[in-house]
Short mmCIF file of C-alpha atoms and ligand atoms in Angstrom, two decimals:
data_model
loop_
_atom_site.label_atom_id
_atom_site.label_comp_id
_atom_site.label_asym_id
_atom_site.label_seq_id
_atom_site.Cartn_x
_atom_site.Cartn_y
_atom_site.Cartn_z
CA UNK C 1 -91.28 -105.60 25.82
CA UNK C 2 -93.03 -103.53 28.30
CA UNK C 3 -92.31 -104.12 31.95
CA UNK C 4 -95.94 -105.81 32.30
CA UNK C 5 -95.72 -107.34 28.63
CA UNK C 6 -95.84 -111.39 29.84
CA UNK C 7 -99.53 -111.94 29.94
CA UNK C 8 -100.18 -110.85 26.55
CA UNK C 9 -99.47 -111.73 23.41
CA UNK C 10 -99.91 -108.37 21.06
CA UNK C 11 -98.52 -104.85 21.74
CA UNK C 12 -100.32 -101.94 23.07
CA UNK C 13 -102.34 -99.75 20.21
CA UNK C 14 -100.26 -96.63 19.79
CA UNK C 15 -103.60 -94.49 20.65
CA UNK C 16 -103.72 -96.20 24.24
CA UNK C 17 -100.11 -95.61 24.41
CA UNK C 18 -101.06 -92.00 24.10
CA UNK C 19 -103.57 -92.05 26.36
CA UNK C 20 -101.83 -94.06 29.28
CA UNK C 21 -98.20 -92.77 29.05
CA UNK C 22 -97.55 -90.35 32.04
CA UNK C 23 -93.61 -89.75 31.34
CA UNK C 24 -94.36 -86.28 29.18
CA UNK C 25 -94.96 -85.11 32.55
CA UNK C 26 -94.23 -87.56 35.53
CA UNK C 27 -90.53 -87.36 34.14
CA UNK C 28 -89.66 -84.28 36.43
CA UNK C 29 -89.96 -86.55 39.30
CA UNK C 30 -87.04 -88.28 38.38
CA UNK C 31 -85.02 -86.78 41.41
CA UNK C 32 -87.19 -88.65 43.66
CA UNK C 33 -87.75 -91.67 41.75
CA UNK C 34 -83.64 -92.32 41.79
CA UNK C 35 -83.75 -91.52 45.58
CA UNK C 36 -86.78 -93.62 46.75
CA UNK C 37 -84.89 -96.33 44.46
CA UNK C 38 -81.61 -96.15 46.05
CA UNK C 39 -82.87 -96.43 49.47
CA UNK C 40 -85.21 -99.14 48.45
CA UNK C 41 -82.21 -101.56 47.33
CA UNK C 42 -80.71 -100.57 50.32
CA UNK C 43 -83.47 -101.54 52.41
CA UNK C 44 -84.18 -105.15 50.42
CA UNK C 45 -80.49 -105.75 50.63
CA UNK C 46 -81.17 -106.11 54.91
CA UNK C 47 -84.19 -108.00 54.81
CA UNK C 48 -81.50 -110.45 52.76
CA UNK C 49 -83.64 -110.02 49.34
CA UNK C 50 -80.53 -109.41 47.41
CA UNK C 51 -77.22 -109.65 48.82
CA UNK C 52 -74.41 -106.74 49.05
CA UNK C 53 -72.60 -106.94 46.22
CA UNK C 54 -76.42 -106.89 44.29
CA UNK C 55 -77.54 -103.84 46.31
CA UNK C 56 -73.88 -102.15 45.86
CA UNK C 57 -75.14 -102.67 41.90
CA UNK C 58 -78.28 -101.08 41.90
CA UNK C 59 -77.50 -98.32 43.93
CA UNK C 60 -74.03 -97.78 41.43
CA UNK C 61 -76.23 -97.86 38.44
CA UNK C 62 -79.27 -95.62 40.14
CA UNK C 63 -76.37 -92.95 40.87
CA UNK C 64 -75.41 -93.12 37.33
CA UNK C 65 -78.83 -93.02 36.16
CA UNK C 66 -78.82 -89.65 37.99
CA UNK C 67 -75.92 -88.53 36.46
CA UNK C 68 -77.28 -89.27 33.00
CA UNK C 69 -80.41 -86.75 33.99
CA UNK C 70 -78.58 -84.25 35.69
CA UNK C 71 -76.16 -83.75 32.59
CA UNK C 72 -79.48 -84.14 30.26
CA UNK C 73 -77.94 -86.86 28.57
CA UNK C 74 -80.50 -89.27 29.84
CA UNK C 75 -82.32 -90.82 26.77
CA UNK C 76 -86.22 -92.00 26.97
CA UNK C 77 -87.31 -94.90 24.97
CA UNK C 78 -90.65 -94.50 22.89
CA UNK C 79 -91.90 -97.56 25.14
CA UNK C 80 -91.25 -95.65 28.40
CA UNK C 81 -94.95 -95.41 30.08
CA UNK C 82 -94.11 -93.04 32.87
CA UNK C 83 -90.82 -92.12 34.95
CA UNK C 84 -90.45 -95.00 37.08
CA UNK C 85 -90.42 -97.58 33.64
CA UNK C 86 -87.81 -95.74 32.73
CA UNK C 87 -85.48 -95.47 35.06
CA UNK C 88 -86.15 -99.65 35.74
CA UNK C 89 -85.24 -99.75 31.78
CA UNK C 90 -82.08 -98.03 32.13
CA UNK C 91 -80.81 -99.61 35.10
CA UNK C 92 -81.36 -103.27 33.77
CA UNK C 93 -78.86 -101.46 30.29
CA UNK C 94 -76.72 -100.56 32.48
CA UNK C 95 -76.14 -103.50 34.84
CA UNK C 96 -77.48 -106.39 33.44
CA UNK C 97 -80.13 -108.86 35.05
CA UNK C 98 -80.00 -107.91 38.47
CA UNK C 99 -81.42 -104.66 38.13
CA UNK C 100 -84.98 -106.62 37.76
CA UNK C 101 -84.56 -107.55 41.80
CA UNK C 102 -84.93 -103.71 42.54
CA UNK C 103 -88.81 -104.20 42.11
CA UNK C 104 -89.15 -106.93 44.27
CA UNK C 105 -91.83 -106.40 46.76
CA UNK C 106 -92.31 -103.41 45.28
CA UNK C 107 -95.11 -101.88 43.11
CA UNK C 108 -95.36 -98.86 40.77
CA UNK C 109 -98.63 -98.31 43.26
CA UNK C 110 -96.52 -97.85 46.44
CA UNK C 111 -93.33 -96.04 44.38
CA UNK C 112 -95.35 -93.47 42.63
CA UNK C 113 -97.41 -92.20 46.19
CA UNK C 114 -93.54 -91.85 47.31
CA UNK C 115 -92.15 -90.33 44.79
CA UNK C 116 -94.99 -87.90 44.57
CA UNK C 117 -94.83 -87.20 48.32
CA UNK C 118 -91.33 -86.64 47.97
CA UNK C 119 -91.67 -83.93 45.34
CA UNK C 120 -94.88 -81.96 46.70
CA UNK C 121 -92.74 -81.58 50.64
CA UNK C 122 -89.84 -80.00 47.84
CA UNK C 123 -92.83 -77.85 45.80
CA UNK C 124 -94.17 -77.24 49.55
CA UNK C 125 -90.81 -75.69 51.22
CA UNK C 126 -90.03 -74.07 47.41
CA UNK C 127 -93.97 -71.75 47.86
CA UNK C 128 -92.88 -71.06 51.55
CA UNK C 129 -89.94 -69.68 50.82
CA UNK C 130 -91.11 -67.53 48.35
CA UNK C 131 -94.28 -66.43 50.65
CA UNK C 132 -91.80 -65.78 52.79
CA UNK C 133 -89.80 -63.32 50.47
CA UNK C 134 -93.57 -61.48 49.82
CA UNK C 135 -94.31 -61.18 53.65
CA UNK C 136 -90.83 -59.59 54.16
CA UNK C 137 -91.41 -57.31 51.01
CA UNK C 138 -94.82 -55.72 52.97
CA UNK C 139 -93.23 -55.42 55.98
CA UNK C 140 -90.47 -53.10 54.51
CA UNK C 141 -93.36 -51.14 52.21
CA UNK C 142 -95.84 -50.99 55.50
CA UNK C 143 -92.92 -49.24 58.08
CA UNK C 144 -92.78 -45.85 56.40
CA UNK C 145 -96.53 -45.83 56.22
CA UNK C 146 -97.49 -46.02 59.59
CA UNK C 147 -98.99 -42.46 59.53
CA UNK C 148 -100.02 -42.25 55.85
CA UNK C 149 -103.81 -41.62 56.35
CA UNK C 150 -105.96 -43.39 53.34
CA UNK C 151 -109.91 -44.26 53.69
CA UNK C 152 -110.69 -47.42 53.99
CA UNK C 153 -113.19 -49.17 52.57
CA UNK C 154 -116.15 -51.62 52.87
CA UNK C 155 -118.24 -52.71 50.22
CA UNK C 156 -116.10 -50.17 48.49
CA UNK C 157 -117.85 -47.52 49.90
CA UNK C 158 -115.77 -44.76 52.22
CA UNK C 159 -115.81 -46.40 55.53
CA UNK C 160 -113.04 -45.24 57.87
CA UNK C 161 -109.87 -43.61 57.84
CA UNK C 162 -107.24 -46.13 57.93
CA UNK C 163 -103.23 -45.79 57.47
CA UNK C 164 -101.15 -47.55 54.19
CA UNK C 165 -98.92 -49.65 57.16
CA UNK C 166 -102.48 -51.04 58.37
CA UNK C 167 -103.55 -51.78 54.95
CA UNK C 168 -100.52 -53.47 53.62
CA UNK C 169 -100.44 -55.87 56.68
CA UNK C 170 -103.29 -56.89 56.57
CA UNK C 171 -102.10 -59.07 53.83
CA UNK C 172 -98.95 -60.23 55.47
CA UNK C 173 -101.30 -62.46 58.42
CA UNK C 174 -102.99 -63.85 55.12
CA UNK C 175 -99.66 -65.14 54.20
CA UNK C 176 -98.79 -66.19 57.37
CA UNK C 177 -101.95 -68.76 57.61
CA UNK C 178 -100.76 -69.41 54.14
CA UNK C 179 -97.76 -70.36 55.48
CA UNK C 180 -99.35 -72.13 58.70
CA UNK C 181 -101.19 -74.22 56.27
CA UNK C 182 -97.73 -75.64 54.20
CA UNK C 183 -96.14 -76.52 57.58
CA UNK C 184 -99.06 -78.39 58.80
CA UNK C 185 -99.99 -80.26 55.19
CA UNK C 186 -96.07 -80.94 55.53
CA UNK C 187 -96.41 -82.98 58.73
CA UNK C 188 -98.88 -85.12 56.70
CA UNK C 189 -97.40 -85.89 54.08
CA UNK C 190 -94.59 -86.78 55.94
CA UNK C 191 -95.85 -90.30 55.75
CA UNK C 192 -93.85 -92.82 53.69
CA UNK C 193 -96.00 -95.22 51.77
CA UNK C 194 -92.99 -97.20 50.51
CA UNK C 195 -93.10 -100.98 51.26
CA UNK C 196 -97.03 -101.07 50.64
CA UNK C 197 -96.66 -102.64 47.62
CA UNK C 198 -99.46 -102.90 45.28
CA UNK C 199 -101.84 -103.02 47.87
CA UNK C 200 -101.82 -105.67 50.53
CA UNK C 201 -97.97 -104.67 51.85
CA UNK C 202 -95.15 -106.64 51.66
CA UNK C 203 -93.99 -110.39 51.99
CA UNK C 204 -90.65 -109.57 52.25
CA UNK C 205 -88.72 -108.56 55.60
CA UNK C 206 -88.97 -104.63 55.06
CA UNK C 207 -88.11 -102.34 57.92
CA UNK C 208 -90.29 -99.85 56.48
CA UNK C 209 -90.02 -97.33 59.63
CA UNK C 210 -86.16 -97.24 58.65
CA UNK C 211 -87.04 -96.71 54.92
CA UNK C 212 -89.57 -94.05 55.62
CA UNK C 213 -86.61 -92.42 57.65
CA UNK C 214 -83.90 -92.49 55.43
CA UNK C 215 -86.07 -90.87 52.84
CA UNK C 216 -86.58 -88.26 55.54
CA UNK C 217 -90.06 -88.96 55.74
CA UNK C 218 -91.60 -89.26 59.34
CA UNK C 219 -93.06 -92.20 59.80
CA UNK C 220 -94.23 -95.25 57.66
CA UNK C 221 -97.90 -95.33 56.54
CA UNK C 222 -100.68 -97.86 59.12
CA UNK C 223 -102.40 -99.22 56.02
CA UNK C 224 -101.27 -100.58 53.03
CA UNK C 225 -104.53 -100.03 51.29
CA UNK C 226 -104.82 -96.33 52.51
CA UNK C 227 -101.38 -95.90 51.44
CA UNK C 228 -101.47 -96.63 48.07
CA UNK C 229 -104.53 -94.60 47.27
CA UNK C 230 -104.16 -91.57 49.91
CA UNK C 231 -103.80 -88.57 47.72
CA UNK C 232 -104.94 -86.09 50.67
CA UNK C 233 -101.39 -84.65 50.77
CA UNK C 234 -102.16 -83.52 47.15
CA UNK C 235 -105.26 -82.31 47.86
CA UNK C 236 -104.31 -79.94 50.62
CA UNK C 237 -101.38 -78.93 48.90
CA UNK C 238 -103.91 -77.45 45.47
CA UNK C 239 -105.85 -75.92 48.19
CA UNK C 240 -103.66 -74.31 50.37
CA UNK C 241 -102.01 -72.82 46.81
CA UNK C 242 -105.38 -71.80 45.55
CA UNK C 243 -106.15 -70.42 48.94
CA UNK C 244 -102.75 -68.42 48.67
CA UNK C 245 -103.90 -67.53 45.05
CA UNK C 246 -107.08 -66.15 46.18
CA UNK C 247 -104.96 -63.76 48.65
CA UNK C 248 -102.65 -62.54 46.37
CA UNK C 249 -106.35 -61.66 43.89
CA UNK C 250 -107.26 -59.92 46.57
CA UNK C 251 -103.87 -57.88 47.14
CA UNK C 252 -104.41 -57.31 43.11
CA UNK C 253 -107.95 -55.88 43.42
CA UNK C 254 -106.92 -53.52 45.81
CA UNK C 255 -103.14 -52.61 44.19
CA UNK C 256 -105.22 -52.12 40.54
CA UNK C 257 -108.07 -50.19 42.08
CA UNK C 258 -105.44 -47.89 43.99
CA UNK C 259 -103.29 -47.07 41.09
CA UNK C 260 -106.55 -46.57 38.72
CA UNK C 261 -105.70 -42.38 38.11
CA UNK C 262 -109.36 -41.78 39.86
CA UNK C 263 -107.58 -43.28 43.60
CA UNK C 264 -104.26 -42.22 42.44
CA UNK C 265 -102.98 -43.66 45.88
CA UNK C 266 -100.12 -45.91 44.50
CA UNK C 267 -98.03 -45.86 41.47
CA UNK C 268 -96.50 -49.28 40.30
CA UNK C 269 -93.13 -48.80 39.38
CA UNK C 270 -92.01 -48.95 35.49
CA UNK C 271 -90.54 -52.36 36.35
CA UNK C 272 -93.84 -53.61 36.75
CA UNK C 273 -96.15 -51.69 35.11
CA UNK C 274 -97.06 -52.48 30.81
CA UNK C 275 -98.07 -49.99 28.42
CA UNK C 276 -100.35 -50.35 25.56
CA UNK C 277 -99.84 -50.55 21.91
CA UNK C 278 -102.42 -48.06 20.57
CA UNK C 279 -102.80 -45.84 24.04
CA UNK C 280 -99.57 -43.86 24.95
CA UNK C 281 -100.64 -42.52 27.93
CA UNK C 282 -101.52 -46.15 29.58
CA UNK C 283 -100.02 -48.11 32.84
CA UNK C 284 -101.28 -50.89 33.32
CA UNK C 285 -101.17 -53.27 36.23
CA UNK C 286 -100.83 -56.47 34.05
CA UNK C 287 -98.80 -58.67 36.70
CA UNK C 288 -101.58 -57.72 39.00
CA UNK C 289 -104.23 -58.95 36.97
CA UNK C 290 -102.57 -62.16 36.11
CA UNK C 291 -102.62 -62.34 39.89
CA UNK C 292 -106.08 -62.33 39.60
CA UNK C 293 -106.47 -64.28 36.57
CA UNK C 294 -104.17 -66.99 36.93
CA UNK C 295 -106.21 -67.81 40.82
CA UNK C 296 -108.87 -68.85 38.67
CA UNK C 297 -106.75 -71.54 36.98
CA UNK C 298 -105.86 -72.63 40.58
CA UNK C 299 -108.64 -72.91 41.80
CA UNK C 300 -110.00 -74.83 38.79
CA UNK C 301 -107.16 -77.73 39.22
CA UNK C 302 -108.41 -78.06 42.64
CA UNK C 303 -111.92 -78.42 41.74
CA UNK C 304 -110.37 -80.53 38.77
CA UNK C 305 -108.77 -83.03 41.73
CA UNK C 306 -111.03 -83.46 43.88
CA UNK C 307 -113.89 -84.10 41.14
CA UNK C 308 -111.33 -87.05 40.13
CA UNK C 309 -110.60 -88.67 43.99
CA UNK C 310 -114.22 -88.40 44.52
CA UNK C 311 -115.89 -92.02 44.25
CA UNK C 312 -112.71 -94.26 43.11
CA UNK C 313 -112.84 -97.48 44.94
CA UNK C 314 -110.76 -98.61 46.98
CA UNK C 315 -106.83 -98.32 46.50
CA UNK C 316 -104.90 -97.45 43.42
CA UNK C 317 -107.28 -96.71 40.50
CA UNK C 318 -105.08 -95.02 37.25
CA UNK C 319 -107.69 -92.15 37.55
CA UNK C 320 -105.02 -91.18 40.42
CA UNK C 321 -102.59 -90.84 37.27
CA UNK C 322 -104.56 -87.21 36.55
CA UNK C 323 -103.01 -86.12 40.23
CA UNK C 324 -100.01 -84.92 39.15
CA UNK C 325 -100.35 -82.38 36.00
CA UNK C 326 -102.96 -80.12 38.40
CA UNK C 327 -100.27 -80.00 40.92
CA UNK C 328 -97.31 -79.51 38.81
CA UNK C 329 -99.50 -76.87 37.31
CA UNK C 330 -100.49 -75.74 40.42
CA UNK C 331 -97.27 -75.20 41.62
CA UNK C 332 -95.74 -73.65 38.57
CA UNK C 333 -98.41 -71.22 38.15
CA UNK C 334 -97.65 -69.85 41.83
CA UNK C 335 -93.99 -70.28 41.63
CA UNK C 336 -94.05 -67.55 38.34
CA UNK C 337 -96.35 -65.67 39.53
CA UNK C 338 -94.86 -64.66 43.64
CA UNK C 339 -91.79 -63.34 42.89
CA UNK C 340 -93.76 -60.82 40.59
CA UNK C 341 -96.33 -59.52 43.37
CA UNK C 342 -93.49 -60.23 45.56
CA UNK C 343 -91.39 -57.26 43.17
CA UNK C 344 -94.64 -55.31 42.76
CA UNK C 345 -94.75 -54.61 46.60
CA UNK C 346 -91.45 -54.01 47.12
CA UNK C 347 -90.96 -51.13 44.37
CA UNK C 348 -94.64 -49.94 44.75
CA UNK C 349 -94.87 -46.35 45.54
CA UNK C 350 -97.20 -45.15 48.23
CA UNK C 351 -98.59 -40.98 47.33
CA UNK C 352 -99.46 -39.96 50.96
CA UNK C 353 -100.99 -36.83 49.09
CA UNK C 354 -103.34 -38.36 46.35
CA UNK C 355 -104.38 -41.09 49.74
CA UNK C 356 -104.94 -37.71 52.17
CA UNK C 357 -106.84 -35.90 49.63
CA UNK C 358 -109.45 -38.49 48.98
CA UNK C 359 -110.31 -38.06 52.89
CA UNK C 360 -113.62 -37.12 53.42
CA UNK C 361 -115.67 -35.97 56.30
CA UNK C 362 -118.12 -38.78 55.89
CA UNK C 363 -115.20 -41.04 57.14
CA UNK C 364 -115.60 -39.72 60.40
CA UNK C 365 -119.35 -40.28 61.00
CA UNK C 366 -118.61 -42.85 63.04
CA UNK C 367 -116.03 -41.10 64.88
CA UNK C 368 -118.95 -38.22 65.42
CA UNK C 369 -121.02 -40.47 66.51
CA UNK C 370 -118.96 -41.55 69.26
CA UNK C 371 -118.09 -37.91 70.59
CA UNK C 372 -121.94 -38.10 71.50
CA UNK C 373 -121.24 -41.96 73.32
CA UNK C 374 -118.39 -40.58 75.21
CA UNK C 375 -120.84 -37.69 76.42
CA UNK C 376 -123.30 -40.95 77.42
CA UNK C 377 -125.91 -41.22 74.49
CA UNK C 378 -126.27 -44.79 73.74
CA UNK C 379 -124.88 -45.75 70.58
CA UNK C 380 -128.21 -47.00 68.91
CA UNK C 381 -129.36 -43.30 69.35
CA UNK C 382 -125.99 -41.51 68.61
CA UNK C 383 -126.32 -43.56 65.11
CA UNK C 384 -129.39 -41.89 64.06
CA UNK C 385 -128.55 -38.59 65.54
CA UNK C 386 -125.16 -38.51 63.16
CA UNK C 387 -127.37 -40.06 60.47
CA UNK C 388 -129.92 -36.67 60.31
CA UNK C 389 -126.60 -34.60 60.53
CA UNK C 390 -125.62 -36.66 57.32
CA UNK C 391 -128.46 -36.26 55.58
CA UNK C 392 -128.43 -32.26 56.38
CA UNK C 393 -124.78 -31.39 55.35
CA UNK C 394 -126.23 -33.60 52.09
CA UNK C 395 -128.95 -31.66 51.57
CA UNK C 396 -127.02 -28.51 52.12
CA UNK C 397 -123.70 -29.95 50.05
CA UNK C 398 -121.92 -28.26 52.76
CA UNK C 399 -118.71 -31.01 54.57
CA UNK C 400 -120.10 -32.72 57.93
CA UNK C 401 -117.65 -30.58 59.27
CA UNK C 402 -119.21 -27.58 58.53
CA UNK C 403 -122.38 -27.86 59.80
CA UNK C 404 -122.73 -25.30 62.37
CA UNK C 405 -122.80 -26.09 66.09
CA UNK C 406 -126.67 -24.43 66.38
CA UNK C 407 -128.14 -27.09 63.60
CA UNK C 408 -125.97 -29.76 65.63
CA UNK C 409 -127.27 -28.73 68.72
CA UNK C 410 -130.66 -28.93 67.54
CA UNK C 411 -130.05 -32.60 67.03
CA UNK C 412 -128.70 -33.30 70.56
CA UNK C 413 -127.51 -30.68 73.24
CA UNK C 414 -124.83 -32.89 73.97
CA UNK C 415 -122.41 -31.09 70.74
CA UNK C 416 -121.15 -28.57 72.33
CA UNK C 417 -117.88 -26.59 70.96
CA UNK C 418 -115.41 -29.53 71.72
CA UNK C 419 -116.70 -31.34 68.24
CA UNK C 420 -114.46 -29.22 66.08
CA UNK C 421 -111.74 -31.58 67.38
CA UNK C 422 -113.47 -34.67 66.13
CA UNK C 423 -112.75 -33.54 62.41
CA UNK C 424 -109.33 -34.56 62.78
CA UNK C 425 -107.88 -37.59 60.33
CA UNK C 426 -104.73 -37.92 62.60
CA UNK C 427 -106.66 -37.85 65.80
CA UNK C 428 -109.49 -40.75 64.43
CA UNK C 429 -106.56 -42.67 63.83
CA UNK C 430 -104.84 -42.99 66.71
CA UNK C 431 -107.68 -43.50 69.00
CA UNK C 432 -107.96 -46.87 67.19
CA UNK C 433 -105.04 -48.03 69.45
CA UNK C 434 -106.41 -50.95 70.88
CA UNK C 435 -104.54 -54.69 69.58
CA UNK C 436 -105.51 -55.00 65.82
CA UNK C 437 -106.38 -51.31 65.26
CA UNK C 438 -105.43 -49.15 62.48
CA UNK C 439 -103.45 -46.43 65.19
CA UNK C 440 -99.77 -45.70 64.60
CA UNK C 441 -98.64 -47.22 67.97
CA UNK C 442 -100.55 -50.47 67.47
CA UNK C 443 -99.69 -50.89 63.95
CA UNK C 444 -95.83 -50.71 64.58
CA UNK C 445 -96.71 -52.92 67.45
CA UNK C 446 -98.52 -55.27 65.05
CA UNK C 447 -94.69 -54.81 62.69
CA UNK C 448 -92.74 -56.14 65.45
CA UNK C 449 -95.48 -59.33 66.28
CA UNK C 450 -94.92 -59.86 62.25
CA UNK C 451 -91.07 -59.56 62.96
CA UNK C 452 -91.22 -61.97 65.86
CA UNK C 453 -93.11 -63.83 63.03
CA UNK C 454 -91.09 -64.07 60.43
CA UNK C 455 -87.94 -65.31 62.66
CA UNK C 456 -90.03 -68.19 64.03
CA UNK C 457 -90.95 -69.14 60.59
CA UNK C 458 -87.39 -68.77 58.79
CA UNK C 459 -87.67 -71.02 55.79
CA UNK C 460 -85.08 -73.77 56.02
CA UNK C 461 -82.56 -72.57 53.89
CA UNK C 462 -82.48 -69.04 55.26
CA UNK C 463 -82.18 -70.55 59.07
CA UNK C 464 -78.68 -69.68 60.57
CA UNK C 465 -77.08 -73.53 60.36
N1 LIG D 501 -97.91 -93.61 36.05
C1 LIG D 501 -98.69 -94.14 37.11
C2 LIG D 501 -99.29 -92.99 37.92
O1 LIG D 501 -98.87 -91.90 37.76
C3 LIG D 501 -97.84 -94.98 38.01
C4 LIG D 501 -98.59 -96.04 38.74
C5 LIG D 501 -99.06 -97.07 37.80
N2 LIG D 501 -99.55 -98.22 38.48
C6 LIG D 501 -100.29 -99.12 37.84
N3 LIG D 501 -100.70 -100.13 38.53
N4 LIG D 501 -100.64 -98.97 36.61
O2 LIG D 501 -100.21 -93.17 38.69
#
């Protein structure tokens, strides 16, 4: 008899079954279905629901009911709808009668928003921990690269000289709002939802603030309505992992673009590189294209989530049920993928050479243009100015750099024969020494604000205890 079976008088079609049933995948929230359990008998046993001996029974079969899953010896029935049915199943077994008080006051509404919450603050610390990992991975890559001279790019066009250090950090402060985003989607779903009930809270004499805390949750939801329904926790927690997903794309572009034979700048190592069947001489950056790829699937299971929360009435509506295969999902797909981009980085090797070769004298048309500021032409004017010596060395396919001084001076009487030192790579780049810029001395000053960083965001089981 199913656990709802006493209004009716004929069993569920076997097609609805299939429809309906969440177990397939709610099961791996067992772990927190056991716990939120255990300290719900405990806290029905003080507002003198069941008495101590009944509590000391529940909580003796939950544990065993644990032990049964941990060893994999737990066996589903075929008339198990979802996690929390089945764990009610096997505790009634296993101690008789009593184990139907355990839902009193209690609904599958209210236990399934904890038990959720409970396992997306575990999915939550598991990503940071591994964004962590990545973060630490492009600091150690970035430190010998502080004077490895590349050009750098917008709209993929040569912009600016830049160094390797500068470029690999720049995805490390991605990370870190990344990160910023967990902790602070952590704080609110912090919020224990347990003693709700179905909707309209509980008759009984709950202390739900006591609950809430010894499930190490913060607090206890306000509203019973809102708690039952209030899937925002999931929400943010799909976004801020598609968000991280669309970082880590990003990092791909760049790491398959630079290791694409015509940049040459970076090499992945063997480890993390894949051949091809018909094409000996191929390396290909598969992991970093699944980076790319799999973001797509991310961000569709937010879209996917959102599209499903959007118009449901109020409270629990068994759309909600569709919450948890994007997140699992979600979280699985990230989980695989991090510790691969988080290898790539780490074994990636940097060619200064290839990076200094593909310098060209165009990337310092801004610098050029600047000599003529720091001589007092307004910027506006120095633009165009640089812009006709462009277009000459173009026309002449001769390097900005070797334009003579007579054609420059035609174009202002400001060049005079301190320009030569402009056409310097090393010298560009170290001007650019102001907070944020790409020169050595403010990039290893950038290193030790992502050191200070990372040691104000240890993940908790790395933290000295
Ligand atoms: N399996 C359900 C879910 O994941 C549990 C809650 C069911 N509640 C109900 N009233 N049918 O949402």
């Amino acid at each position: 008899m199913a656990l709802w079976g006493g209004r009716f008088s004929e069993p569920t079609d076997d097609d609805l079954r299939r429809l309906n049933d969440s177990l397939p995948f709610d099961k791996r929230m067992f772990e927190q279905d056991i716990a939120g359990s255990i300290a719900y008998a405990r806290a029905i046993e003080a507002a003198g629901v069941v008495t101590g001996e009944e509590a000391d029974a529940l909580v003796q079969g939950l544990y065993a009911i644990r032990g049964e899953f941990d060893a994999g010896q737990f066996v589903f029935d075929r008339r198990d709808e979802d996690i929390h049915t089945a764990v009610e199943r096997r505790l009634t077994e296993l101690i008789g009668a009593v184990g139907g008080k355990l839902h009193t006051g209690r609904s599958r509404n209210d236990q399934v928003a904890t038990d959720f919450r409970l396992w997306v603050i575990d999915a939550a610390e598991k990503i940071d921990g591994q964004i962590h990992e990545l973060q630490v991975s492009l600091v150690r890559q970035a430190e010998p690269h502080l004077t490895s001279v590349m050009p750098g790019y917008t709209h993929l066009q040569p912009a600016q000289p830049i160094t390797a250090a500068h470029w690999l950090m720049s995805f490390f402060w991605m990370l870190a709002r990344d990160r910023d985003r967990l902790a602070d989607l952590l704080r609110r779903a912090s919020v224990s939802p347990l003693g709700a009930g179905a909707l309209a809270g509980t008759p009984f004499d709950v202390d739900r603030e006591a609950l809430a805390r010894a499930l190490g949750f913060n607090s206890a939801s306000p509203n019973s309505l809102d708690a039952v329904s209030d899937r925002d926790f999931a929400a943010e927690f799909i976004f801020t992992l598609a968000l991280a997903g669309v970082h880590l794309s990003r990092l791909a572009e760049d790491v398959i673009l630079y290791s694409n034979p015509l940049f040459g700048f970076i090499t992945l190592d063997d480890r993390y590189s894949t051949g091809s069947s018909i094409m000996p001489q191929k390396r290909n950056a598969d992991p970093m294209e699944l980076a790319r790829g799999k973001t797509g699937r991310l961000v569709g299971n937010l879209a996917g989530l959102m599209t499903t929360l959007k118009g449901l009435p109020s409270t629990y509506n068994k759309d909600m049920q569709e919450d948890k295969e994007a997140v699992f999902d979600s979280f699985d797909t990230l989980a695989v993928l991090l510790p691969v981009v988080c290898g790539v980085v780490r074994t990636l090797h940097l060619n200064r050479d290839r990076m200094r070769a593909a310098l060209g004298d165009e990337l310092l048309a801004t610098d050029l243009a600047e000599y003529l500021v720091r001589k007092g032409m307004p910027f506006r004017q120095a633009h165009h100015v640089v812009g006709r010596a462009v277009r000459i060395a173009g026309d002449e396919a001769i390097p900005l750099s070797r334009l003579p001084l007579a054609v420059l001076r035609e174009l202002s009487d400001l060049f005079e024969e301190d320009v030569k030192a402009v056409f310097d790579f090393d010298q560009s780049i170290a001007r650019r020494r102001a907070l944020g810029g790409t020169a050595p001395e403010a990039v290893a000053e950038q290193i030790n604000a992502a050191k200070a960083w990372l040691l104000a965001h240890q993940p908790p089981d790395e933290s000295p205890s």
